[in-house]
PDB file of C-alpha atoms in Angstrom:
ATOM      1  CA  MET X 659      92.457  -0.683 -33.460  1.00 81.00           C
ATOM      2  CA  ASN X 660      95.848   0.590 -34.604  1.00 92.00           C
ATOM      3  CA  LYS X 661      97.648   0.067 -37.894  1.00 93.00           C
ATOM      4  CA  SER X 662      99.959  -2.688 -36.632  1.00 93.00           C
ATOM      5  CA  ASP X 663      96.946  -4.700 -35.406  1.00 95.00           C
ATOM      6  CA  VAL X 664      95.307  -4.362 -38.817  1.00 96.00           C
ATOM      7  CA  VAL X 665      98.534  -5.449 -40.535  1.00 96.00           C
ATOM      8  CA  LYS X 666      98.581  -8.563 -38.320  1.00 97.00           C
ATOM      9  CA  GLN X 667      94.956  -9.216 -39.229  1.00 97.00           C
ATOM     10  CA  LEU X 668      95.847  -8.805 -42.911  1.00 98.00           C
ATOM     11  CA  ASP X 669      98.731 -11.269 -42.592  1.00 98.00           C
ATOM     12  CA  GLN X 670      96.417 -13.814 -40.983  1.00 98.00           C
ATOM     13  CA  ALA X 671      93.719 -13.333 -43.652  1.00 98.00           C
ATOM     14  CA  ILE X 672      96.281 -13.636 -46.457  1.00 98.00           C
ATOM     15  CA  ALA X 673      97.586 -16.932 -45.071  1.00 98.00           C
ATOM     16  CA  GLU X 674      94.082 -18.227 -44.415  1.00 97.00           C
ATOM     17  CA  SER X 675      92.785 -17.387 -47.879  1.00 98.00           C
ATOM     18  CA  ARG X 676      95.763 -19.046 -49.577  1.00 98.00           C
ATOM     19  CA  ALA X 677      94.861 -22.227 -47.669  1.00 98.00           C
ATOM     20  CA  TRP X 678      91.102 -22.204 -48.374  1.00 98.00           C
ATOM     21  CA  SER X 679      91.220 -25.008 -50.938  1.00 97.00           C
ATOM     22  CA  GLU X 680      93.166 -27.273 -48.593  1.00 97.00           C
ATOM     23  CA  SER X 681      91.663 -26.407 -45.205  1.00 96.00           C
ATOM     24  CA  GLY X 682      88.271 -26.486 -46.910  1.00 95.00           C
ATOM     25  CA  TRP X 683      84.770 -26.646 -45.499  1.00 96.00           C
ATOM     26  CA  THR X 684      81.796 -28.939 -45.869  1.00 94.00           C
ATOM     27  CA  MET X 685      80.671 -29.239 -49.486  1.00 96.00           C
ATOM     28  CA  THR X 686      78.617 -31.999 -51.034  1.00 96.00           C
ATOM     29  CA  PHE X 687      78.360 -32.990 -54.671  1.00 96.00           C
ATOM     30  CA  GLY X 688      75.865 -35.009 -56.660  1.00 93.00           C
ATOM     31  CA  ARG X 689      72.457 -36.387 -55.855  1.00 93.00           C
ATOM     32  CA  ASN X 690      73.975 -38.656 -53.219  1.00 92.00           C
ATOM     33  CA  ALA X 691      75.504 -35.612 -51.497  1.00 96.00           C
ATOM     34  CA  VAL X 692      79.049 -36.972 -51.444  1.00 96.00           C
ATOM     35  CA  ARG X 693      81.138 -34.895 -49.054  1.00 97.00           C
ATOM     36  CA  VAL X 694      84.273 -33.484 -50.686  1.00 98.00           C
ATOM     37  CA  ALA X 695      85.733 -30.911 -48.309  1.00 97.00           C
ATOM     38  CA  SER X 696      88.962 -29.829 -50.039  1.00 98.00           C
ATOM     39  CA  LEU X 697      90.966 -29.918 -53.239  1.00 98.00           C
ATOM     40  CA  THR X 698      92.989 -32.834 -51.875  1.00 97.00           C
ATOM     41  CA  GLU X 699      89.802 -34.803 -51.254  1.00 97.00           C
ATOM     42  CA  ALA X 700      88.523 -33.941 -54.734  1.00 97.00           C
ATOM     43  CA  LYS X 701      91.739 -35.222 -56.313  1.00 97.00           C
ATOM     44  CA  ALA X 702      91.469 -38.412 -54.246  1.00 97.00           C
ATOM     45  CA  GLN X 703      88.023 -39.260 -55.647  1.00 96.00           C
ATOM     46  CA  THR X 704      88.002 -42.124 -58.118  1.00 95.00           C
ATOM     47  CA  ASP X 705      87.095 -41.619 -61.750  1.00 92.00           C
ATOM     48  CA  ARG X 706      83.933 -43.577 -60.997  1.00 93.00           C
ATOM     49  CA  PHE X 707      82.628 -40.677 -58.892  1.00 95.00           C
ATOM     50  CA  VAL X 708      80.275 -38.997 -61.358  1.00 94.00           C
ATOM     51  CA  ASN X 709      80.726 -35.529 -59.867  1.00 96.00           C
ATOM     52  CA  ARG X 710      84.515 -35.708 -59.561  1.00 97.00           C
ATOM     53  CA  GLN X 711      85.057 -33.040 -62.247  1.00 97.00           C
ATOM     54  CA  GLU X 712      82.515 -30.752 -60.581  1.00 97.00           C
ATOM     55  CA  ALA X 713      84.263 -31.139 -57.216  1.00 97.00           C
ATOM     56  CA  LEU X 714      87.678 -30.544 -58.789  1.00 98.00           C
ATOM     57  CA  ALA X 715      86.415 -27.462 -60.620  1.00 97.00           C
ATOM     58  CA  TYR X 716      84.839 -26.056 -57.466  1.00 97.00           C
ATOM     59  CA  TRP X 717      87.928 -26.520 -55.309  1.00 98.00           C
ATOM     60  CA  ARG X 718      90.230 -25.200 -58.035  1.00 98.00           C
ATOM     61  CA  SER X 719      88.064 -22.077 -58.242  1.00 97.00           C
ATOM     62  CA  VAL X 720      88.335 -21.782 -54.453  1.00 98.00           C
ATOM     63  CA  ALA X 721      92.143 -21.949 -54.797  1.00 98.00           C
ATOM     64  CA  GLU X 722      92.043 -19.211 -57.448  1.00 98.00           C
ATOM     65  CA  ALA X 723      89.759 -17.044 -55.315  1.00 98.00           C
ATOM     66  CA  GLY X 724      92.026 -17.587 -52.335  1.00 98.00           C
ATOM     67  CA  GLU X 725      95.059 -16.472 -54.308  1.00 98.00           C
ATOM     68  CA  GLU X 726      93.199 -13.471 -55.730  1.00 98.00           C
ATOM     69  CA  THR X 727      92.084 -12.335 -52.285  1.00 98.00           C
ATOM     70  CA  ALA X 728      95.581 -12.881 -50.876  1.00 98.00           C
ATOM     71  CA  ILE X 729      97.025 -10.636 -53.594  1.00 98.00           C
ATOM     72  CA  GLN X 730      94.466  -7.972 -52.714  1.00 98.00           C
ATOM     73  CA  GLY X 731      95.455  -8.365 -49.063  1.00 98.00           C
ATOM     74  CA  GLU X 732      99.105  -7.831 -49.953  1.00 98.00           C
ATOM     75  CA  LYS X 733      98.152  -4.710 -51.903  1.00 98.00           C
ATOM     76  CA  ALA X 734      96.172  -3.454 -48.906  1.00 98.00           C
ATOM     77  CA  LYS X 735      99.105  -4.126 -46.604  1.00 97.00           C
ATOM     78  CA  ALA X 736     101.496  -2.189 -48.854  1.00 97.00           C
ATOM     79  CA  ALA X 737      98.984   0.659 -49.103  1.00 97.00           C
ATOM     80  CA  LEU X 738      98.615   0.801 -45.318  1.00 96.00           C
ATOM     81  CA  GLU X 739     102.361   0.898 -44.875  1.00 95.00           C
ATOM     82  CA  SER X 740     102.579   3.807 -47.316  1.00 96.00           C
ATOM     83  CA  GLY X 741      99.667   5.608 -45.656  1.00 95.00           C
ATOM     84  CA  ASP X 742      97.106   5.194 -48.449  1.00 97.00           C
ATOM     85  CA  LEU X 743      94.056   4.188 -46.423  1.00 96.00           C
ATOM     86  CA  ARG X 744      91.641   4.630 -49.314  1.00 97.00           C
ATOM     87  CA  TYR X 745      93.513   2.186 -51.544  1.00 98.00           C
ATOM     88  CA  ALA X 746      93.870  -0.268 -48.639  1.00 98.00           C
ATOM     89  CA  GLU X 747      90.143  -0.197 -48.015  1.00 98.00           C
ATOM     90  CA  GLY X 748      89.420  -0.731 -51.707  1.00 98.00           C
ATOM     91  CA  ALA X 749      91.734  -3.730 -51.910  1.00 98.00           C
ATOM     92  CA  VAL X 750      90.184  -5.363 -48.839  1.00 98.00           C
ATOM     93  CA  TYR X 751      86.699  -4.581 -50.150  1.00 98.00           C
ATOM     94  CA  HIS X 752      87.629  -6.382 -53.375  1.00 98.00           C
ATOM     95  CA  ALA X 753      88.849  -9.386 -51.376  1.00 98.00           C
ATOM     96  CA  ALA X 754      85.601  -9.480 -49.379  1.00 97.00           C
ATOM     97  CA  TYR X 755      83.584  -9.239 -52.598  1.00 97.00           C
ATOM     98  CA  VAL X 756      85.452 -12.168 -54.171  1.00 97.00           C
ATOM     99  CA  GLU X 757      85.000 -14.224 -51.017  1.00 97.00           C
ATOM    100  CA  LYS X 758      81.220 -13.726 -51.127  1.00 95.00           C
ATOM    101  CA  ARG X 759      81.056 -15.830 -54.324  1.00 92.00           C
ATOM    102  CA  LEU X 760      82.082 -18.909 -52.353  1.00 93.00           C
ATOM    103  CA  ASN X 761      79.883 -21.181 -50.256  1.00 86.00           C
ATOM    104  CA  LYS X 762      82.228 -20.475 -47.380  1.00 91.00           C
ATOM    105  CA  PRO X 763      80.627 -20.736 -43.925  1.00 90.00           C
ATOM    106  CA  VAL X 764      82.859 -18.187 -42.153  1.00 91.00           C
ATOM    107  CA  SER X 765      84.063 -14.870 -43.520  1.00 95.00           C
ATOM    108  CA  THR X 766      87.791 -14.142 -43.679  1.00 97.00           C
ATOM    109  CA  TRP X 767      87.794 -10.667 -45.217  1.00 98.00           C
ATOM    110  CA  GLU X 768      84.693  -8.946 -43.745  1.00 97.00           C
ATOM    111  CA  PRO X 769      86.299  -8.549 -40.287  1.00 97.00           C
ATOM    112  CA  VAL X 770      89.454  -7.177 -41.924  1.00 98.00           C
ATOM    113  CA  LEU X 771      87.375  -4.691 -43.906  1.00 97.00           C
ATOM    114  CA  ALA X 772      85.661  -3.548 -40.704  1.00 97.00           C
ATOM    115  CA  ALA X 773      89.071  -3.119 -39.051  1.00 97.00           C
ATOM    116  CA  VAL X 774      90.499  -1.119 -41.972  1.00 97.00           C
ATOM    117  CA  ARG X 775      87.473   1.169 -41.852  1.00 96.00           C
ATOM    118  CA  THR X 776      88.260   2.043 -38.229  1.00 95.00           C
ATOM    119  CA  LEU X 777      91.653   3.544 -39.115  1.00 92.00           C
TER     120      LEU X 777
END
């Protein structure tokens, strides 16, 4: 894989991670396992939904993690463009580490990390 392919992969991961809280994934809350699959859905829950605050907090933390990983992706991209492969790998590693905290079914940053390591 060449550098321009990795930069494209970085761009895709940055966009994807910024959208995590809206594109979402299956998450359930409360003893009745109410499905709330995005920040938009969490905001749409009525105040009568006992776990509304939990769902909002979860999806807001997903939005923060998405932004944090996107920033790391931008740092990695700048480092790649300046030829600093070590810094680029560290930034993508950080993004992958942050992503692991989520209950996300599919990894965004692990494949990018593998690609950066091939350069």
